[in-house]
PDB file of C-alpha atoms in Angstrom:
ATOM      1  CA  GLU A 238     313.016  -1.028  92.731  1.00  0.00           C
ATOM      2  CA  ALA A 239     310.383   1.567  91.851  1.00  0.00           C
ATOM      3  CA  GLY A 240     311.533   4.551  89.840  1.00  0.00           C
ATOM      4  CA  VAL A 241     310.629   8.179  90.279  1.00  0.00           C
ATOM      5  CA  THR A 242     306.897   8.633  90.047  1.00  0.00           C
ATOM      6  CA  GLN A 243     304.924  11.775  89.381  1.00  0.00           C
ATOM      7  CA  PHE A 244     301.256  12.537  89.804  1.00  0.00           C
ATOM      8  CA  PRO A 245     299.171  13.465  87.944  1.00  0.00           C
ATOM      9  CA  SER A 246     300.458  12.591  84.513  1.00  0.00           C
ATOM     10  CA  HIS A 247     298.377  15.339  82.985  1.00  0.00           C
ATOM     11  CA  SER A 248     296.499  18.289  84.449  1.00  0.00           C
ATOM     12  CA  VAL A 249     294.284  20.797  82.669  1.00  0.00           C
ATOM     13  CA  ILE A 250     293.268  23.844  84.679  1.00  0.00           C
ATOM     14  CA  GLU A 251     291.953  27.324  84.016  1.00  0.00           C
ATOM     15  CA  LYS A 252     293.971  30.452  84.460  1.00  0.00           C
ATOM     16  CA  GLY A 253     293.787  31.603  88.063  1.00  0.00           C
ATOM     17  CA  GLN A 254     293.266  28.149  89.518  1.00  0.00           C
ATOM     18  CA  THR A 255     295.663  26.263  91.752  1.00  0.00           C
ATOM     19  CA  VAL A 256     297.432  23.035  90.900  1.00  0.00           C
ATOM     20  CA  THR A 257     299.650  20.799  92.991  1.00  0.00           C
ATOM     21  CA  LEU A 258     302.089  18.404  91.387  1.00  0.00           C
ATOM     22  CA  ARG A 259     303.577  15.546  93.329  1.00  0.00           C
ATOM     23  CA  CYS A 260     306.861  13.703  92.976  1.00  0.00           C
ATOM     24  CA  ASP A 261     307.881  10.526  94.766  1.00  0.00           C
ATOM     25  CA  PRO A 262     311.627   9.981  94.458  1.00  0.00           C
ATOM     26  CA  ILE A 263     313.404   6.684  94.603  1.00  0.00           C
ATOM     27  CA  SER A 264     313.533   5.480  98.190  1.00  0.00           C
ATOM     28  CA  GLY A 265     316.706   6.585  99.929  1.00  0.00           C
ATOM     29  CA  HIS A 266     317.476   9.391  97.496  1.00  0.00           C
ATOM     30  CA  ASP A 267     318.160  12.533  99.471  1.00  0.00           C
ATOM     31  CA  ASN A 268     318.502  14.773  96.424  1.00  0.00           C
ATOM     32  CA  LEU A 269     315.374  15.814  94.579  1.00  0.00           C
ATOM     33  CA  TYR A 270     315.192  18.149  91.588  1.00  0.00           C
ATOM     34  CA  TRP A 271     312.384  19.845  89.745  1.00  0.00           C
ATOM     35  CA  TYR A 272     312.712  20.866  86.101  1.00  0.00           C
ATOM     36  CA  ARG A 273     310.250  22.347  83.621  1.00  0.00           C
ATOM     37  CA  ARG A 274     309.984  22.217  79.857  1.00  0.00           C
ATOM     38  CA  VAL A 275     307.844  24.831  78.195  1.00  0.00           C
ATOM     39  CA  MET A 276     306.611  23.717  74.770  1.00  0.00           C
ATOM     40  CA  GLY A 277     309.439  23.518  72.263  1.00  0.00           C
ATOM     41  CA  LYS A 278     311.980  24.998  74.618  1.00  0.00           C
ATOM     42  CA  GLU A 279     314.768  23.574  76.710  1.00  0.00           C
ATOM     43  CA  ILE A 280     314.281  21.763  79.987  1.00  0.00           C
ATOM     44  CA  LYS A 281     315.031  24.268  82.736  1.00  0.00           C
ATOM     45  CA  PHE A 282     316.115  23.677  86.307  1.00  0.00           C
ATOM     46  CA  LEU A 283     313.687  24.938  88.940  1.00  0.00           C
ATOM     47  CA  LEU A 284     315.071  23.828  92.281  1.00  0.00           C
ATOM     48  CA  HIS A 285     316.999  21.261  94.264  1.00  0.00           C
ATOM     49  CA  PHE A 286     316.187  19.724  97.626  1.00  0.00           C
ATOM     50  CA  VAL A 287     318.597  17.915  99.885  1.00  0.00           C
ATOM     51  CA  LYS A 288     316.320  15.990 102.165  1.00  0.00           C
ATOM     52  CA  GLU A 289     313.757  18.584 103.261  1.00  0.00           C
ATOM     53  CA  SER A 290     315.973  21.627 102.706  1.00  0.00           C
ATOM     54  CA  LYS A 291     316.012  23.770  99.595  1.00  0.00           C
ATOM     55  CA  GLN A 292     319.600  23.724  98.384  1.00  0.00           C
ATOM     56  CA  ASP A 293     319.079  25.861  95.306  1.00  0.00           C
ATOM     57  CA  GLU A 294     315.853  27.490  94.187  1.00  0.00           C
ATOM     58  CA  SER A 295     317.394  29.874  91.706  1.00  0.00           C
ATOM     59  CA  GLY A 296     315.298  28.548  88.825  1.00  0.00           C
ATOM     60  CA  MET A 297     311.891  29.149  90.378  1.00  0.00           C
ATOM     61  CA  PRO A 298     310.183  31.606  88.016  1.00  0.00           C
ATOM     62  CA  ASN A 299     308.273  33.663  90.583  1.00  0.00           C
ATOM     63  CA  ASN A 300     306.468  33.547  93.904  1.00  0.00           C
ATOM     64  CA  ARG A 301     303.436  31.834  92.409  1.00  0.00           C
ATOM     65  CA  PHE A 302     305.452  28.628  92.636  1.00  0.00           C
ATOM     66  CA  LEU A 303     305.902  26.906  95.995  1.00  0.00           C
ATOM     67  CA  ALA A 304     307.843  23.688  96.439  1.00  0.00           C
ATOM     68  CA  GLU A 305     307.895  21.617  99.573  1.00  0.00           C
ATOM     69  CA  ARG A 306     309.435  18.384 100.706  1.00  0.00           C
ATOM     70  CA  THR A 307     308.161  17.667 104.155  1.00  0.00           C
ATOM     71  CA  GLY A 308     309.978  14.858 105.920  1.00  0.00           C
ATOM     72  CA  GLY A 309     312.469  14.566 103.116  1.00  0.00           C
ATOM     73  CA  THR A 310     310.413  12.059 101.154  1.00  0.00           C
ATOM     74  CA  TYR A 311     307.950  13.119  98.476  1.00  0.00           C
ATOM     75  CA  SER A 312     307.809  16.645  97.139  1.00  0.00           C
ATOM     76  CA  THR A 313     305.004  18.871  95.946  1.00  0.00           C
ATOM     77  CA  LEU A 314     305.103  21.800  93.584  1.00  0.00           C
ATOM     78  CA  LYS A 315     302.154  24.153  93.859  1.00  0.00           C
ATOM     79  CA  VAL A 316     301.300  26.793  91.317  1.00  0.00           C
ATOM     80  CA  GLN A 317     298.930  29.452  92.632  1.00  0.00           C
ATOM     81  CA  PRO A 318     297.417  31.184  90.746  1.00  0.00           C
ATOM     82  CA  ALA A 319     298.285  29.493  87.470  1.00  0.00           C
ATOM     83  CA  GLU A 320     298.981  31.601  84.383  1.00  0.00           C
ATOM     84  CA  LEU A 321     298.968  30.585  80.727  1.00  0.00           C
ATOM     85  CA  GLU A 322     302.778  30.685  80.547  1.00  0.00           C
ATOM     86  CA  ASP A 323     302.994  28.025  83.258  1.00  0.00           C
ATOM     87  CA  SER A 324     301.908  25.382  80.754  1.00  0.00           C
ATOM     88  CA  GLY A 325     304.555  22.785  80.091  1.00  0.00           C
ATOM     89  CA  VAL A 326     305.945  19.500  81.332  1.00  0.00           C
ATOM     90  CA  TYR A 327     307.253  19.393  84.875  1.00  0.00           C
ATOM     91  CA  PHE A 328     309.907  16.786  85.552  1.00  0.00           C
ATOM     92  CA  CYS A 329     311.163  15.521  88.838  1.00  0.00           C
ATOM     93  CA  ALA A 330     314.470  13.745  89.321  1.00  0.00           C
ATOM     94  CA  SER A 331     316.224  12.200  92.282  1.00  0.00           C
ATOM     95  CA  SER A 332     319.733  11.084  93.100  1.00  0.00           C
ATOM     96  CA  GLU A 333     321.355   9.312  95.983  1.00  0.00           C
ATOM     97  CA  ARG A 334     324.706  11.054  96.181  1.00  0.00           C
ATOM     98  CA  PRO A 335     325.618  14.582  95.192  1.00  0.00           C
ATOM     99  CA  ASN A 336     328.137  15.248  92.457  1.00  0.00           C
ATOM    100  CA  ASP A 337     328.009  11.859  90.753  1.00  0.00           C
ATOM    101  CA  TYR A 338     325.261  13.038  88.408  1.00  0.00           C
ATOM    102  CA  GLU A 339     323.185   9.890  88.603  1.00  0.00           C
ATOM    103  CA  GLN A 340     319.840  11.636  88.361  1.00  0.00           C
ATOM    104  CA  TYR A 341     316.808   9.442  87.727  1.00  0.00           C
ATOM    105  CA  PHE A 342     313.919  11.236  86.097  1.00  0.00           C
ATOM    106  CA  GLY A 343     310.222  10.697  86.399  1.00  0.00           C
ATOM    107  CA  PRO A 344     307.903  10.676  83.364  1.00  0.00           C
ATOM    108  CA  GLY A 345     306.777  14.220  83.989  1.00  0.00           C
ATOM    109  CA  THR A 346     303.467  15.968  84.575  1.00  0.00           C
ATOM    110  CA  ARG A 347     302.017  17.784  81.599  1.00  0.00           C
ATOM    111  CA  LEU A 348     300.310  20.952  82.821  1.00  0.00           C
ATOM    112  CA  THR A 349     297.957  22.807  80.524  1.00  0.00           C
ATOM    113  CA  VAL A 350     296.592  26.163  81.645  1.00  0.00           C
ATOM    114  CA  THR A 351     293.678  27.443  79.564  1.00  0.00           C
TER     115      THR A 351
ATOM    116  CA  ALA B 263     325.675  32.225  81.324  1.00  0.00           C
ATOM    117  CA  GLN B 264     325.863  28.627  80.239  1.00  0.00           C
ATOM    118  CA  SER B 265     323.826  27.369  77.317  1.00  0.00           C
ATOM    119  CA  VAL B 266     323.413  24.274  75.182  1.00  0.00           C
ATOM    120  CA  THR B 267     322.531  24.334  71.496  1.00  0.00           C
ATOM    121  CA  GLN B 268     321.025  21.425  69.635  1.00  0.00           C
ATOM    122  CA  PRO B 269     320.657  22.792  66.118  1.00  0.00           C
ATOM    123  CA  ASP B 270     318.503  19.985  64.768  1.00  0.00           C
ATOM    124  CA  ILE B 271     314.929  20.021  66.027  1.00  0.00           C
ATOM    125  CA  HIS B 272     313.917  16.902  64.106  1.00  0.00           C
ATOM    126  CA  ILE B 273     315.948  14.251  62.298  1.00  0.00           C
ATOM    127  CA  THR B 274     314.667  11.344  60.241  1.00  0.00           C
ATOM    128  CA  VAL B 275     316.889   8.386  59.448  1.00  0.00           C
ATOM    129  CA  SER B 276     316.334   4.972  57.969  1.00  0.00           C
ATOM    130  CA  GLU B 277     316.589   1.912  60.156  1.00  0.00           C
ATOM    131  CA  GLY B 278     320.122   0.574  59.969  1.00  0.00           C
ATOM    132  CA  ALA B 279     321.604   3.913  58.963  1.00  0.00           C
ATOM    133  CA  SER B 280     324.152   5.770  61.036  1.00  0.00           C
ATOM    134  CA  LEU B 281     323.181   8.666  63.270  1.00  0.00           C
ATOM    135  CA  GLU B 282     324.863  11.791  64.557  1.00  0.00           C
ATOM    136  CA  LEU B 283     323.102  14.314  66.769  1.00  0.00           C
ATOM    137  CA  ARG B 284     324.837  17.607  67.285  1.00  0.00           C
ATOM    138  CA  CYS B 285     325.389  19.460  70.528  1.00  0.00           C
ATOM    139  CA  ASN B 286     327.357  22.615  71.215  1.00  0.00           C
ATOM    140  CA  TYR B 287     327.706  24.299  74.557  1.00  0.00           C
ATOM    141  CA  SER B 288     328.777  27.597  76.012  1.00  0.00           C
ATOM    142  CA  TYR B 289     330.293  27.438  79.457  1.00  0.00           C
ATOM    143  CA  GLY B 290     332.910  29.278  81.508  1.00  0.00           C
ATOM    144  CA  ALA B 291     335.007  26.199  82.057  1.00  0.00           C
ATOM    145  CA  THR B 292     334.845  22.631  80.796  1.00  0.00           C
ATOM    146  CA  PRO B 293     331.582  21.314  82.173  1.00  0.00           C
ATOM    147  CA  TYR B 294     330.398  17.810  82.716  1.00  0.00           C
ATOM    148  CA  LEU B 295     328.510  16.681  79.609  1.00  0.00           C
ATOM    149  CA  PHE B 296     325.521  14.397  79.204  1.00  0.00           C
ATOM    150  CA  TRP B 297     323.103  12.901  76.745  1.00  0.00           C
ATOM    151  CA  TYR B 298     319.620  11.865  77.831  1.00  0.00           C
ATOM    152  CA  VAL B 299     316.878  10.127  75.896  1.00  0.00           C
ATOM    153  CA  GLN B 300     313.138  10.370  76.446  1.00  0.00           C
ATOM    154  CA  SER B 301     310.906   7.738  74.908  1.00  0.00           C
ATOM    155  CA  PRO B 302     307.156   8.388  74.756  1.00  0.00           C
ATOM    156  CA  GLY B 303     305.567   8.188  78.197  1.00  0.00           C
ATOM    157  CA  GLN B 304     308.900   7.665  79.891  1.00  0.00           C
ATOM    158  CA  GLY B 305     311.198   9.803  81.966  1.00  0.00           C
ATOM    159  CA  LEU B 306     314.566  10.971  80.758  1.00  0.00           C
ATOM    160  CA  GLN B 307     317.147   8.215  80.762  1.00  0.00           C
ATOM    161  CA  LEU B 308     320.874   8.886  80.924  1.00  0.00           C
ATOM    162  CA  LEU B 309     322.639   7.539  77.832  1.00  0.00           C
ATOM    163  CA  LEU B 310     326.172   8.588  78.682  1.00  0.00           C
ATOM    164  CA  LYS B 311     328.214  11.196  80.471  1.00  0.00           C
ATOM    165  CA  TYR B 312     331.649  12.754  80.187  1.00  0.00           C
ATOM    166  CA  PHE B 313     333.576  14.077  83.147  1.00  0.00           C
ATOM    167  CA  SER B 314     337.216  13.872  82.033  1.00  0.00           C
ATOM    168  CA  GLY B 315     339.746  11.594  80.352  1.00  0.00           C
ATOM    169  CA  ASP B 316     339.150   9.777  77.086  1.00  0.00           C
ATOM    170  CA  THR B 317     337.141  12.102  74.876  1.00  0.00           C
ATOM    171  CA  LEU B 318     335.220   9.241  73.249  1.00  0.00           C
ATOM    172  CA  VAL B 319     332.582   8.016  75.652  1.00  0.00           C
ATOM    173  CA  GLN B 320     330.596   4.813  75.344  1.00  0.00           C
ATOM    174  CA  GLY B 321     327.066   4.673  76.618  1.00  0.00           C
ATOM    175  CA  ILE B 322     324.105   2.382  76.785  1.00  0.00           C
ATOM    176  CA  LYS B 323     322.112   1.087  73.804  1.00  0.00           C
ATOM    177  CA  GLY B 324     325.144   1.255  71.508  1.00  0.00           C
ATOM    178  CA  PHE B 325     325.528   5.032  71.646  1.00  0.00           C
ATOM    179  CA  GLU B 326     328.770   6.937  71.886  1.00  0.00           C
ATOM    180  CA  ALA B 327     329.704  10.605  72.065  1.00  0.00           C
ATOM    181  CA  GLU B 328     332.856  12.543  71.385  1.00  0.00           C
ATOM    182  CA  PHE B 329     333.948  15.596  73.326  1.00  0.00           C
ATOM    183  CA  LYS B 330     335.804  18.166  71.251  1.00  0.00           C
ATOM    184  CA  ARG B 331     337.084  20.974  73.424  1.00  0.00           C
ATOM    185  CA  SER B 332     338.184  23.154  70.495  1.00  0.00           C
ATOM    186  CA  GLN B 333     334.674  23.081  69.052  1.00  0.00           C
ATOM    187  CA  SER B 334     332.785  23.082  72.378  1.00  0.00           C
ATOM    188  CA  SER B 335     330.894  20.111  71.033  1.00  0.00           C
ATOM    189  CA  PHE B 336     329.651  16.801  72.349  1.00  0.00           C
ATOM    190  CA  ASN B 337     328.002  15.012  69.440  1.00  0.00           C
ATOM    191  CA  LEU B 338     326.125  11.758  69.888  1.00  0.00           C
ATOM    192  CA  ARG B 339     326.583   8.920  67.422  1.00  0.00           C
ATOM    193  CA  LYS B 340     325.298   5.459  66.704  1.00  0.00           C
ATOM    194  CA  PRO B 341     326.556   3.335  63.795  1.00  0.00           C
ATOM    195  CA  SER B 342     323.245   1.624  63.064  1.00  0.00           C
ATOM    196  CA  VAL B 343     319.902   2.793  64.420  1.00  0.00           C
ATOM    197  CA  HIS B 344     317.013   0.549  65.381  1.00  0.00           C
ATOM    198  CA  TRP B 345     313.319   1.410  65.269  1.00  0.00           C
ATOM    199  CA  SER B 346     313.343   1.452  69.080  1.00  0.00           C
ATOM    200  CA  ASP B 347     315.739   4.419  69.014  1.00  0.00           C
ATOM    201  CA  ALA B 348     312.911   6.705  67.955  1.00  0.00           C
ATOM    202  CA  ALA B 349     312.691   9.186  70.819  1.00  0.00           C
ATOM    203  CA  GLU B 350     313.717  12.674  71.838  1.00  0.00           C
ATOM    204  CA  TYR B 351     317.349  13.261  72.728  1.00  0.00           C
ATOM    205  CA  PHE B 352     318.644  15.951  75.042  1.00  0.00           C
ATOM    206  CA  CYS B 353     322.168  17.187  75.486  1.00  0.00           C
ATOM    207  CA  ALA B 354     322.978  18.712  78.867  1.00  0.00           C
ATOM    208  CA  VAL B 355     325.851  20.266  80.782  1.00  0.00           C
ATOM    209  CA  GLY B 356     326.505  20.552  84.483  1.00  0.00           C
ATOM    210  CA  PRO B 357     329.072  22.207  86.718  1.00  0.00           C
ATOM    211  CA  PRO B 358     332.077  20.054  87.694  1.00  0.00           C
ATOM    212  CA  PHE B 359     331.323  20.956  91.295  1.00  0.00           C
ATOM    213  CA  GLY B 360     328.259  21.868  93.290  1.00  0.00           C
ATOM    214  CA  ASN B 361     324.740  20.685  93.053  1.00  0.00           C
ATOM    215  CA  GLU B 362     324.256  18.792  89.765  1.00  0.00           C
ATOM    216  CA  LYS B 363     322.234  21.625  88.289  1.00  0.00           C
ATOM    217  CA  LEU B 364     321.791  20.543  84.681  1.00  0.00           C
ATOM    218  CA  THR B 365     321.383  22.906  81.735  1.00  0.00           C
ATOM    219  CA  PHE B 366     319.648  21.253  78.804  1.00  0.00           C
ATOM    220  CA  GLY B 367     319.361  21.906  75.111  1.00  0.00           C
ATOM    221  CA  THR B 368     316.008  22.100  73.354  1.00  0.00           C
ATOM    222  CA  GLY B 369     316.134  18.477  72.258  1.00  0.00           C
ATOM    223  CA  THR B 370     316.248  16.629  68.939  1.00  0.00           C
ATOM    224  CA  ARG B 371     313.368  14.402  67.964  1.00  0.00           C
ATOM    225  CA  LEU B 372     314.496  11.306  66.087  1.00  0.00           C
ATOM    226  CA  THR B 373     312.177   9.507  63.700  1.00  0.00           C
ATOM    227  CA  ILE B 374     313.139   6.138  62.251  1.00  0.00           C
ATOM    228  CA  ILE B 375     311.717   5.021  58.920  1.00  0.00           C
ATOM    229  CA  PRO B 376     311.738   1.410  57.709  1.00  0.00           C
TER     230      PRO B 376
END
């Protein structure tokens, strides 16, 4: 069974540009989470999808971030326009059932904004 | 607001030596508690979790953790480390209800020396 995959593994963009990160959850997992780790800091929750619906987006930093999950399968996280403070590692996780805390994480996308 | 503190940013231990990684949390009630490990190039992998019951929890790869309510701690231990244990370790908490929104610590990087 394939795990959670994320693309790209690393992205370097200039301030003001747009970047789209993609996450493919484990097949059949309705719950999808995005987290972010800024260098040296803790991993922070961004948002949670249940199928295609946003269940909780309380961690999204501002309106430059847009997450979608069309069709309830893969998800994208777009940053537009990117700022220097957006640099970090973006993790995606998925789980099959809510409240059993069996989240499977992807390897992350390292975003560098210069 | 909930928070997780991992006071040790980096720990170095000799192969075969014992290990203890510290974790303290601040939370309104007793949360669910977790330890994750991230090896280079990999996603976060769940080592163990505590929901309730026996305060000594066994996990994968020979790790265990002890929940101490009076100290708001959930320290991770291993009696004898292997070179393959070199990785970054994250302590996390989550609400005992709701949407599995994890709050992580800043991580402890473990280096193993021969």
